[in-house]
Amino acid sequence: MLATYVIETIGTQEYEIARGGFLQRFTDAYGPAAAAEVAPHLSGVRA
């Protein structure tokens, strides 16, 4: 998912990741069970 954000962004290291948007896209791509496994690791990411 992080690579997707990077590729979608024009420029260098200009991307921002919001926890809610990331988790929604992750859930859409990989399903709720996978998102539930990843969610605890995003505690430091802005909401």
PDB file of C-alpha atoms in Angstrom:
ATOM      1  CA  MET A   1       0.000   0.000   0.000  1.00  0.00           C
ATOM      2  CA  LEU A   2       2.800   2.418   0.772  1.00  0.00           C
ATOM      3  CA  ALA A   3       4.258   1.890  -2.692  1.00  0.00           C
ATOM      4  CA  THR A   4       0.847   2.741  -4.166  1.00  0.00           C
ATOM      5  CA  TYR A   5       0.786   6.072  -2.318  1.00  0.00           C
ATOM      6  CA  VAL A   6       4.311   6.856  -3.486  1.00  0.00           C
ATOM      7  CA  ILE A   7       3.593   6.034  -7.135  1.00  0.00           C
ATOM      8  CA  GLU A   8       0.382   8.073  -7.159  1.00  0.00           C
ATOM      9  CA  THR A   9       2.212  11.177  -5.954  1.00  0.00           C
ATOM     10  CA  ILE A  10       3.914  13.616  -8.279  1.00  0.00           C
ATOM     11  CA  GLY A  11       7.279  14.716  -6.928  1.00  0.00           C
ATOM     12  CA  THR A  12       9.593  13.243  -4.353  1.00  0.00           C
ATOM     13  CA  GLN A  13       8.432  12.219  -0.909  1.00  0.00           C
ATOM     14  CA  GLU A  14       5.435  14.550  -1.021  1.00  0.00           C
ATOM     15  CA  TYR A  15       2.843  11.947  -0.043  1.00  0.00           C
ATOM     16  CA  GLU A  16       0.862  11.954   3.189  1.00  0.00           C
ATOM     17  CA  ILE A  17      -0.763   8.938   4.751  1.00  0.00           C
ATOM     18  CA  ALA A  18      -3.910   9.200   6.829  1.00  0.00           C
ATOM     19  CA  ARG A  19      -4.693   6.142   8.952  1.00  0.00           C
ATOM     20  CA  GLY A  20      -8.401   6.022   8.040  1.00  0.00           C
ATOM     21  CA  GLY A  21      -7.843   6.353   4.299  1.00  0.00           C
ATOM     22  CA  PHE A  22      -5.018   3.842   4.346  1.00  0.00           C
ATOM     23  CA  LEU A  23      -7.054   1.281   6.249  1.00  0.00           C
ATOM     24  CA  GLN A  24     -10.063   1.740   3.974  1.00  0.00           C
ATOM     25  CA  ARG A  25      -7.981   1.191   0.838  1.00  0.00           C
ATOM     26  CA  PHE A  26      -6.218  -1.737   2.482  1.00  0.00           C
ATOM     27  CA  THR A  27      -9.575  -3.279   3.444  1.00  0.00           C
ATOM     28  CA  ASP A  28     -10.917  -2.820  -0.082  1.00  0.00           C
ATOM     29  CA  ALA A  29      -7.840  -4.504  -1.553  1.00  0.00           C
ATOM     30  CA  TYR A  30      -7.135  -7.280   0.964  1.00  0.00           C
ATOM     31  CA  GLY A  31     -10.272  -7.703   3.072  1.00  0.00           C
ATOM     32  CA  PRO A  32     -11.265  -6.963   6.650  1.00  0.00           C
ATOM     33  CA  ALA A  33      -9.258  -9.776   8.244  1.00  0.00           C
ATOM     34  CA  ALA A  34      -5.996  -8.501   6.752  1.00  0.00           C
ATOM     35  CA  ALA A  35      -6.855  -4.913   7.720  1.00  0.00           C
ATOM     36  CA  ALA A  36      -7.494  -6.011  11.305  1.00  0.00           C
ATOM     37  CA  GLU A  37      -3.977  -7.494  11.410  1.00  0.00           C
ATOM     38  CA  VAL A  38      -2.380  -4.320  10.048  1.00  0.00           C
ATOM     39  CA  ALA A  39      -4.376  -1.741  12.052  1.00  0.00           C
ATOM     40  CA  PRO A  40      -2.447  -2.112  15.345  1.00  0.00           C
ATOM     41  CA  HIS A  41       0.804  -1.333  13.499  1.00  0.00           C
ATOM     42  CA  LEU A  42      -0.531   2.045  12.352  1.00  0.00           C
ATOM     43  CA  SER A  43      -0.846   3.554  15.804  1.00  0.00           C
ATOM     44  CA  GLY A  44       1.748   6.225  15.022  1.00  0.00           C
ATOM     45  CA  VAL A  45       0.061   7.323  11.794  1.00  0.00           C
ATOM     46  CA  ARG A  46      -2.082  10.466  11.857  1.00  0.00           C
ATOM     47  CA  ALA A  47      -5.829   9.780  11.951  1.00  0.00           C
TER      48      ALA A  47
END
